[in-house]
Amino acid sequence: MNAETWLAAADLPHFRRALLRWYRKHGRDLPWRESSSAYHVWVSEVMLQQTTVATVERRFHEFLSRFPDIDSLACASEADVLHAWQGLGYYRRARFLHQAAKRILEEHDGVMPSDPKTIRALPGLGRYTANAIASFAFGARVPILEANTLRVWSRICAMRGDPTKPPVSNDLWHVAEEALPRKEPGDFNQALMDLGATICTPREASCDRCPVSTHCRAHEEGLVERFPELPEKRAQENVDHVSVVIWHHRKVLISKRPETGPWANLWEFPRVERTDAENWTDAAWRAIRTYCAGQATLGAERKAIRHGIMHYRVHLKCFDVLLNEGTRLPDESTRWVEPEALTKLPFSSPQRRLVASVQESPSFQGTLLDESRKR
Ligand code: SF4
C-alpha cells in the first residue's frame, strides 16, 4: 500500500480526534514537557536521538541547571559542554548543540527562530528535530518522522519497502503531513510519538488498546509483525583495545582525541587497538612506546571494561605502567595530570570507568620485581 491509497480511504477527522483524545488521557508525563520553551524542546530532542528516555529523564534537568538558556550554552567552552554531556554518548550531538547555540546568538540575537527552514539551517539540525522544535514550541503545522512515528505510520498504512529510505520514507513524510490537524499539530505529533512508545512498540503492538486501530491496515490484514520492513541490522564485530595508565611523579598521562572521529575532543588514557599478531602485553607496550620514551615497568591489569560503540563490541583491558626514567614524547595532545584533576575533563563513558578506578587507587598497581615486565 502507499500513502495516497491510505489517505484516500481514511476518515482523517475521526483519526485525529481519537488520537488526541487518547493523548490527553494517556500521554507521557516527561520532564521536557513541563514547558514549551524552544530551548528545552531542542535540548531534549537532541538528547533523545541516541539515548533512552529513562537516561534523558535523569540527565535533562542536570544539563539545564548547567546551561539554563541558549546564551549560557553559547558562551560555554566546548570542553565544558562535552563534560556536561558525559554518559550520554554520541558526543557529536553535544558539539553541534554548542555550535548551533553560538550561531543563534550571533545571527538571531540568542532567540531560537520559529521557522522550520531557518532552524534546519543550524548545525546538526535535521528535518525531524527542526520540525519537532517548530511544532512543539511554536505550534507550526509541520510533520515529524522519527523511530516511533515511522513505525506507527508504516503499520497504519501497511507500507511495503524500507521506510528509512526513499521512496518509502518520502511517502511516510507525506502521510504524516497530510494527517496533521489545523489545530494542535504539536500535540498531534507528540501523540503519535507516545503511541509508538507505549502501545505500538517495536516488540509488540497492543492493538486492543490502540485508539486508531480501526484506521490501521496492518491490524486489519493481521500483518502487524511484518511492519516496518526495516533492513537487517549490521552484525556486531568484536575488537580488543588496550589502555595504559602511565604513572610518573604521582601523575598520569592522558591524551586528547582528534577533532574528528569517534569520541572527538574527549580525553582518554593512551589507547591502541590490539592486532591479531599481538598479545595483550605486546599491545600495551606499543601504547607505551607511542606516547613515551625511557625505561618503563608494565604493572598489573587494573581493569577490564566491555562496551559498545557503533557496530563494535569492545573488550578494553587497562594496565598500569610506571615510567621510571623517561618522558612523554612531544605531542600537544598529551599532558600529565594529577588523578584528582581527571574529573574536571571530559572522558568517554568507558574511559570514565577507568578514571574512577584510578581515583579509587591513585598509585601504580603492580610489582617492580618482575624484570621481564621492565623495558
Ligand atoms: S492498531 Fe496496532 S499496529 Fe496499528 S497502529 Fe495501533 S497498535 Fe499499531
Tab-separated table of C-alpha atoms and ligand atoms in Angstrom:
chain	number	residue	atom	x	y	z
A	1	MET	CA	0.000	0.000	0.000
A	2	ASN	CA	1.108	3.607	-0.383
A	3	ALA	CA	0.287	6.841	1.412
A	4	GLU	CA	-2.166	8.085	-1.212
A	5	THR	CA	-4.263	4.918	-1.041
A	6	TRP	CA	-4.490	5.128	2.744
A	7	LEU	CA	-5.204	8.877	2.712
A	8	ALA	CA	-7.933	8.453	0.090
A	9	ALA	CA	-9.776	5.948	2.271
A	10	ALA	CA	-9.071	7.471	5.699
A	11	ASP	CA	-11.568	9.323	7.861
A	12	LEU	CA	-8.974	11.872	8.967
A	13	PRO	CA	-11.211	13.942	11.279
A	14	HIS	CA	-12.077	10.790	13.240
A	15	PHE	CA	-8.443	9.640	13.247
A	16	ARG	CA	-7.252	12.993	14.657
A	17	ARG	CA	-9.984	13.202	17.290
A	18	ALA	CA	-9.401	9.641	18.503
A	19	LEU	CA	-5.648	10.140	18.733
A	20	LEU	CA	-5.819	13.499	20.523
A	21	ARG	CA	-8.449	12.240	22.991
A	22	TRP	CA	-6.217	9.292	23.834
A	23	TYR	CA	-3.186	11.590	24.202
A	24	ARG	CA	-4.932	13.866	26.698
A	25	LYS	CA	-5.604	10.859	28.895
A	26	HIS	CA	-2.540	8.695	28.300
A	27	GLY	CA	0.229	10.999	27.029
A	28	ARG	CA	3.553	10.553	28.801
A	29	ASP	CA	4.460	12.895	31.610
A	30	LEU	CA	8.023	13.837	30.630
A	31	PRO	CA	10.241	16.497	32.251
A	32	TRP	CA	10.840	18.390	28.992
A	33	ARG	CA	7.097	18.772	28.503
A	34	GLU	CA	6.800	20.910	31.627
A	35	SER	CA	7.430	23.949	29.429
A	36	SER	CA	7.116	24.661	25.726
A	37	SER	CA	10.420	26.574	25.675
A	38	ALA	CA	12.083	26.044	22.292
A	39	TYR	CA	15.414	25.601	24.073
A	40	HIS	CA	14.026	22.827	26.293
A	41	VAL	CA	12.417	21.088	23.317
A	42	TRP	CA	15.667	21.346	21.369
A	43	VAL	CA	17.916	20.000	24.152
A	44	SER	CA	15.550	17.106	24.892
A	45	GLU	CA	15.152	16.157	21.237
A	46	VAL	CA	18.908	16.143	20.667
A	47	MET	CA	19.453	14.049	23.807
A	48	LEU	CA	16.741	11.592	22.768
A	49	GLN	CA	18.260	10.953	19.345
A	50	GLN	CA	20.540	8.147	20.546
A	51	THR	CA	19.807	7.886	24.259
A	52	THR	CA	16.975	6.143	26.094
A	53	VAL	CA	14.083	8.138	27.551
A	54	ALA	CA	14.955	6.844	31.049
A	55	THR	CA	18.513	8.232	30.817
A	56	VAL	CA	17.366	11.552	29.361
A	57	GLU	CA	14.783	11.860	32.145
A	58	ARG	CA	17.639	11.671	34.652
A	59	ARG	CA	20.019	13.983	32.807
A	60	PHE	CA	17.796	16.670	31.289
A	61	HIS	CA	17.470	18.984	34.319
A	62	GLU	CA	21.110	18.455	35.234
A	63	PHE	CA	22.138	19.798	31.813
A	64	LEU	CA	19.705	22.713	32.110
A	65	SER	CA	20.994	23.659	35.543
A	66	ARG	CA	24.450	23.984	33.986
A	67	PHE	CA	23.277	25.717	30.791
A	68	PRO	CA	19.855	27.239	31.558
A	69	ASP	CA	19.464	29.025	28.221
A	70	ILE	CA	20.903	29.486	24.750
A	71	ASP	CA	23.185	32.329	25.913
A	72	SER	CA	24.849	30.275	28.631
A	73	LEU	CA	25.338	27.337	26.267
A	74	ALA	CA	26.792	29.547	23.527
A	75	CYS	CA	29.219	31.246	25.932
A	76	ALA	CA	30.492	27.992	27.490
A	77	SER	CA	33.689	26.318	26.311
A	78	GLU	CA	33.336	23.181	24.212
A	79	ALA	CA	35.168	21.227	26.934
A	80	ASP	CA	32.502	22.280	29.476
A	81	VAL	CA	29.684	21.215	27.153
A	82	LEU	CA	31.336	17.844	26.491
A	83	HIS	CA	31.883	17.437	30.222
A	84	ALA	CA	28.166	18.015	30.870
A	85	TRP	CA	27.339	15.510	28.118
A	86	GLN	CA	29.396	12.691	29.685
A	87	GLY	CA	27.461	9.440	29.868
A	88	LEU	CA	25.001	10.385	27.123
A	89	GLY	CA	27.258	9.115	24.314
A	90	TYR	CA	27.452	10.251	20.676
A	91	TYR	CA	29.302	13.436	21.580
A	92	ARG	CA	28.930	14.868	18.088
A	93	ARG	CA	25.441	15.879	19.194
A	94	ALA	CA	26.870	17.995	22.030
A	95	ARG	CA	29.319	19.708	19.692
A	96	PHE	CA	26.533	20.526	17.221
A	97	LEU	CA	24.324	21.781	20.060
A	98	HIS	CA	27.121	24.100	21.142
A	99	GLN	CA	27.859	25.314	17.589
A	100	ALA	CA	24.171	25.925	16.905
A	101	ALA	CA	23.784	27.901	20.165
A	102	LYS	CA	26.674	30.136	19.091
A	103	ARG	CA	25.061	30.651	15.690
A	104	ILE	CA	21.699	31.528	17.287
A	105	LEU	CA	23.451	34.073	19.497
A	106	GLU	CA	25.317	35.620	16.558
A	107	GLU	CA	22.583	35.566	13.928
A	108	HIS	CA	19.264	35.511	15.813
A	109	ASP	CA	20.006	37.585	18.944
A	110	GLY	CA	20.032	34.459	21.076
A	111	VAL	CA	16.430	33.531	20.222
A	112	MET	CA	15.576	30.231	18.529
A	113	PRO	CA	13.938	31.015	15.176
A	114	SER	CA	10.407	29.671	14.736
A	115	ASP	CA	10.556	28.906	11.015
A	116	PRO	CA	11.439	25.219	10.417
A	117	LYS	CA	13.618	26.008	7.386
A	118	THR	CA	15.671	28.543	9.360
A	119	ILE	CA	16.006	26.103	12.262
A	120	ARG	CA	17.170	23.417	9.857
A	121	ALA	CA	19.996	25.632	8.614
A	122	LEU	CA	21.595	25.459	12.087
A	123	PRO	CA	24.438	22.970	12.685
A	124	GLY	CA	23.298	19.419	13.418
A	125	LEU	CA	19.577	20.042	12.944
A	126	GLY	CA	17.855	17.707	10.502
A	127	ARG	CA	14.295	17.732	9.279
A	128	TYR	CA	12.915	15.786	12.226
A	129	THR	CA	14.473	17.913	15.000
A	130	ALA	CA	13.734	21.200	13.228
A	131	ASN	CA	10.091	20.223	12.755
A	132	ALA	CA	9.807	18.940	16.326
A	133	ILE	CA	11.010	22.311	17.673
A	134	ALA	CA	8.763	24.252	15.284
A	135	SER	CA	5.676	22.197	16.063
A	136	PHE	CA	6.117	21.539	19.824
A	137	ALA	CA	7.368	25.014	20.751
A	138	PHE	CA	5.742	27.260	18.135
A	139	GLY	CA	2.697	25.260	17.011
A	140	ALA	CA	3.869	25.084	13.376
A	141	ARG	CA	1.868	22.694	11.206
A	142	VAL	CA	4.802	20.531	10.134
A	143	PRO	CA	5.135	16.741	10.346
A	144	ILE	CA	7.677	14.681	12.249
A	145	LEU	CA	9.109	11.277	11.478
A	146	GLU	CA	11.412	9.517	13.929
A	147	ALA	CA	11.706	5.911	15.092
A	148	ASN	CA	8.305	5.791	16.846
A	149	THR	CA	6.228	7.640	14.271
A	150	LEU	CA	7.950	5.836	11.415
A	151	ARG	CA	6.848	2.512	12.919
A	152	VAL	CA	3.300	3.720	13.612
A	153	TRP	CA	2.780	5.104	10.098
A	154	SER	CA	4.391	2.032	8.486
A	155	ARG	CA	1.864	-0.167	10.284
A	156	ILE	CA	-1.131	2.099	9.814
A	157	CYS	CA	-0.508	2.297	6.060
A	158	ALA	CA	0.890	-1.282	5.800
A	159	MET	CA	3.744	0.306	3.904
A	160	ARG	CA	5.880	-2.104	1.890
A	161	GLY	CA	9.615	-1.489	1.475
A	162	ASP	CA	12.381	0.044	3.602
A	163	PRO	CA	10.814	3.023	5.447
A	164	THR	CA	14.205	4.590	6.199
A	165	LYS	CA	14.962	5.309	2.523
A	166	PRO	CA	13.203	6.999	-0.406
A	167	PRO	CA	10.775	6.442	-1.973
A	168	VAL	CA	9.083	4.843	1.074
A	169	SER	CA	10.375	7.470	3.533
A	170	ASN	CA	9.031	10.238	1.252
A	171	ASP	CA	5.655	8.535	1.290
A	172	LEU	CA	5.698	8.422	5.092
A	173	TRP	CA	6.608	12.117	5.369
A	174	HIS	CA	3.749	12.822	3.002
A	175	VAL	CA	1.152	10.915	5.019
A	176	ALA	CA	2.455	12.449	8.279
A	177	GLU	CA	1.973	15.906	6.760
A	178	GLU	CA	-1.460	15.285	5.281
A	179	ALA	CA	-2.788	13.810	8.508
A	180	LEU	CA	-1.883	16.887	10.607
A	181	PRO	CA	-4.819	18.798	12.089
A	182	ARG	CA	-5.022	22.576	11.728
A	183	LYS	CA	-5.294	22.967	15.478
A	184	GLU	CA	-2.788	21.467	17.914
A	185	PRO	CA	-0.351	19.987	15.375
A	186	GLY	CA	2.296	19.792	18.122
A	187	ASP	CA	0.051	17.681	20.370
A	188	PHE	CA	-0.876	15.513	17.397
A	189	ASN	CA	2.808	14.849	16.661
A	190	GLN	CA	3.568	14.104	20.309
A	191	ALA	CA	0.530	11.815	20.470
A	192	LEU	CA	1.878	9.745	17.576
A	193	MET	CA	5.260	9.521	19.280
A	194	ASP	CA	3.637	8.400	22.526
A	195	LEU	CA	1.504	5.856	20.707
A	196	GLY	CA	4.681	4.379	19.214
A	197	ALA	CA	6.490	4.434	22.560
A	198	THR	CA	3.741	2.870	24.671
A	199	ILE	CA	1.204	0.974	22.503
A	200	CYS	CA	2.605	0.348	19.033
A	201	THR	CA	6.035	-0.714	20.284
A	202	PRO	CA	8.776	-2.460	18.288
A	203	ARG	CA	8.375	-5.816	20.028
A	204	GLU	CA	4.644	-5.881	20.384
A	205	ALA	CA	1.649	-3.857	19.298
A	206	SER	CA	-1.206	-3.699	21.813
A	207	CYS	CA	-3.828	-3.199	19.126
A	208	ASP	CA	-6.685	-3.901	21.551
A	209	ARG	CA	-5.734	-0.690	23.416
A	210	CYS	CA	-4.942	1.391	20.332
A	211	PRO	CA	-7.136	4.465	19.739
A	212	VAL	CA	-6.671	4.304	15.954
A	213	SER	CA	-6.948	0.550	15.390
A	214	THR	CA	-9.968	0.988	13.102
A	215	HIS	CA	-7.736	3.015	10.751
A	216	CYS	CA	-4.822	0.598	10.755
A	217	ARG	CA	-4.234	-1.519	7.643
A	218	ALA	CA	-1.619	-3.808	9.200
A	219	HIS	CA	-4.045	-4.611	12.019
A	220	GLU	CA	-6.900	-5.152	9.585
A	221	GLU	CA	-4.796	-7.519	7.471
A	222	GLY	CA	-3.334	-9.345	10.501
A	223	LEU	CA	0.184	-8.373	9.393
A	224	VAL	CA	1.338	-6.161	12.256
A	225	GLU	CA	4.584	-8.120	12.860
A	226	ARG	CA	5.606	-7.609	9.259
A	227	PHE	CA	5.876	-3.807	9.562
A	228	PRO	CA	8.003	-1.749	9.450
A	229	GLU	CA	10.106	-3.590	6.858
A	230	LEU	CA	13.437	-2.439	8.274
A	231	PRO	CA	16.745	-3.560	6.714
A	232	GLU	CA	18.788	-6.198	8.541
A	233	LYS	CA	20.994	-4.699	11.230
A	234	ARG	CA	24.730	-4.834	10.606
A	235	ALA	CA	26.296	-7.637	12.661
A	236	GLN	CA	28.446	-6.545	15.604
A	237	GLU	CA	32.214	-7.061	15.403
A	238	ASN	CA	34.467	-7.855	18.352
A	239	VAL	CA	37.580	-5.720	18.833
A	240	ASP	CA	40.203	-5.606	21.600
A	241	HIS	CA	41.620	-2.334	22.906
A	242	VAL	CA	44.368	-1.689	25.445
A	243	SER	CA	44.683	1.436	27.578
A	244	VAL	CA	47.713	2.182	29.713
A	245	VAL	CA	47.686	4.253	32.893
A	246	ILE	CA	51.233	5.635	32.794
A	247	TRP	CA	52.433	6.934	36.186
A	248	HIS	CA	55.242	9.443	36.550
A	249	HIS	CA	55.878	11.505	39.703
A	250	ARG	CA	52.349	10.754	41.005
A	251	LYS	CA	50.768	11.995	37.798
A	252	VAL	CA	49.158	10.063	34.942
A	253	LEU	CA	49.414	10.633	31.215
A	254	ILE	CA	46.258	11.418	29.258
A	255	SER	CA	45.704	12.142	25.608
A	256	LYS	CA	43.135	14.273	23.807
A	257	ARG	CA	41.320	12.647	20.874
A	258	PRO	CA	41.479	14.349	17.461
A	259	GLU	CA	38.778	16.829	16.434
A	260	THR	CA	37.057	14.304	14.189
A	261	GLY	CA	36.125	10.643	14.514
A	262	PRO	CA	34.764	8.718	17.492
A	263	TRP	CA	34.985	10.493	20.881
A	264	ALA	CA	36.345	13.615	19.147
A	265	ASN	CA	37.988	16.105	21.544
A	266	LEU	CA	37.445	13.869	24.582
A	267	TRP	CA	40.309	12.801	26.819
A	268	GLU	CA	41.450	9.214	27.362
A	269	PHE	CA	44.303	7.164	28.741
A	270	PRO	CA	46.689	6.189	25.909
A	271	ARG	CA	44.861	3.503	23.962
A	272	VAL	CA	45.576	1.240	20.997
A	273	GLU	CA	43.615	-1.443	19.214
A	274	ARG	CA	45.197	-4.882	19.653
A	275	THR	CA	46.119	-6.508	16.349
A	276	ASP	CA	45.803	-10.246	15.609
A	277	ALA	CA	49.605	-10.563	15.770
A	278	GLU	CA	49.841	-9.134	19.312
A	279	ASN	CA	49.043	-10.482	22.746
A	280	TRP	CA	47.669	-8.063	25.354
A	281	THR	CA	51.055	-7.073	26.771
A	282	ASP	CA	52.546	-6.530	23.286
A	283	ALA	CA	49.732	-4.099	22.601
A	284	ALA	CA	50.294	-2.410	25.979
A	285	TRP	CA	53.987	-1.908	25.162
A	286	ARG	CA	53.053	-0.451	21.786
A	287	ALA	CA	50.748	2.004	23.558
A	288	ILE	CA	53.573	2.969	25.938
A	289	ARG	CA	56.087	3.479	23.129
A	290	THR	CA	53.613	5.519	21.093
A	291	TYR	CA	53.484	8.101	23.870
A	292	CYS	CA	56.648	7.799	25.997
A	293	ALA	CA	60.399	7.348	25.771
A	294	GLY	CA	62.570	5.908	28.552
A	295	GLN	CA	62.528	2.941	30.884
A	296	ALA	CA	59.103	1.725	31.938
A	297	THR	CA	57.637	-1.092	34.015
A	298	LEU	CA	54.438	-2.746	32.928
A	299	GLY	CA	52.344	-3.396	36.013
A	300	ALA	CA	49.131	-5.224	36.764
A	301	GLU	CA	45.939	-5.315	34.776
A	302	ARG	CA	43.938	-2.626	36.526
A	303	LYS	CA	40.549	-3.110	34.924
A	304	ALA	CA	38.713	-4.852	32.082
A	305	ILE	CA	35.816	-2.979	30.526
A	306	ARG	CA	33.329	-4.182	27.941
A	307	HIS	CA	31.359	-1.619	25.976
A	308	GLY	CA	29.837	-0.988	22.580
A	309	ILE	CA	30.403	1.757	20.047
A	310	MET	CA	28.583	1.888	16.721
A	311	HIS	CA	28.653	-1.729	15.491
A	312	TYR	CA	31.689	-2.730	17.576
A	313	ARG	CA	31.723	-4.742	20.801
A	314	VAL	CA	34.885	-3.590	22.542
A	315	HIS	CA	36.887	-5.519	25.135
A	316	LEU	CA	39.161	-2.929	26.749
A	317	LYS	CA	41.951	-4.087	29.065
A	318	CYS	CA	43.715	-1.451	31.144
A	319	PHE	CA	47.242	-1.872	32.515
A	320	ASP	CA	49.273	0.228	34.922
A	321	VAL	CA	52.704	1.428	33.837
A	322	LEU	CA	55.449	3.126	35.823
A	323	LEU	CA	57.659	5.400	33.779
A	324	ASN	CA	60.867	5.018	35.807
A	325	GLU	CA	63.170	7.239	33.832
A	326	GLY	CA	61.857	8.952	30.788
A	327	THR	CA	59.412	11.415	29.439
A	328	ARG	CA	56.337	11.713	27.287
A	329	LEU	CA	57.043	12.183	23.589
A	330	PRO	CA	56.476	15.726	22.317
A	331	ASP	CA	52.796	15.791	21.437
A	332	GLU	CA	50.418	18.687	22.059
A	333	SER	CA	47.542	16.305	22.607
A	334	THR	CA	49.034	14.711	25.751
A	335	ARG	CA	49.587	16.000	29.264
A	336	TRP	CA	50.427	14.828	32.772
A	337	VAL	CA	47.669	15.352	35.329
A	338	GLU	CA	47.117	14.556	38.970
A	339	PRO	CA	44.462	11.849	39.451
A	340	GLU	CA	42.115	14.193	41.339
A	341	ALA	CA	42.078	16.610	38.362
A	342	LEU	CA	40.749	13.968	35.955
A	343	THR	CA	37.089	14.591	36.819
A	344	LYS	CA	37.334	18.165	35.538
A	345	LEU	CA	37.972	16.923	31.997
A	346	PRO	CA	35.529	15.235	29.588
A	347	PHE	CA	36.092	11.491	29.062
A	348	SER	CA	34.020	8.912	27.179
A	349	SER	CA	31.872	6.557	29.307
A	350	PRO	CA	34.275	3.577	29.233
A	351	GLN	CA	37.257	5.805	29.993
A	352	ARG	CA	35.358	7.416	32.875
A	353	ARG	CA	35.155	3.975	34.458
A	354	LEU	CA	38.929	3.847	34.262
A	355	VAL	CA	39.140	7.366	35.737
A	356	ALA	CA	37.023	6.148	38.680
A	357	SER	CA	39.376	3.203	39.194
A	358	VAL	CA	42.453	5.485	39.133
A	359	GLN	CA	40.854	7.824	41.655
A	360	GLU	CA	39.978	4.911	43.940
A	361	SER	CA	43.561	3.556	43.838
A	362	PRO	CA	45.713	6.551	42.905
A	363	SER	CA	49.092	4.829	42.610
A	364	PHE	CA	50.903	2.388	40.355
A	365	GLN	CA	49.358	-1.094	40.640
A	366	GLY	CA	51.878	-3.890	40.175
A	367	THR	CA	55.256	-5.144	41.178
A	368	LEU	CA	58.661	-3.795	40.306
A	369	LEU	CA	60.379	-7.138	40.923
A	370	ASP	CA	59.444	-8.834	37.673
A	371	GLU	CA	62.320	-7.876	35.367
A	372	SER	CA	60.548	-9.274	32.318
A	373	ARG	CA	57.974	-6.515	32.643
A	374	LYS	CA	60.634	-3.804	32.630
A	375	ARG	CA	61.806	-2.321	29.319
B	1	SF4	S1	-3.654	-0.997	15.531
B	1	SF4	FE1	-1.862	-1.998	16.335
B	1	SF4	S2	-0.363	-1.933	14.694
B	1	SF4	FE2	-1.969	-0.463	14.191
B	1	SF4	S3	-1.201	1.482	14.995
B	1	SF4	FE3	-2.491	0.592	16.568
B	1	SF4	S4	-1.070	-0.584	17.859
B	1	SF4	FE4	-0.009	-0.126	15.954
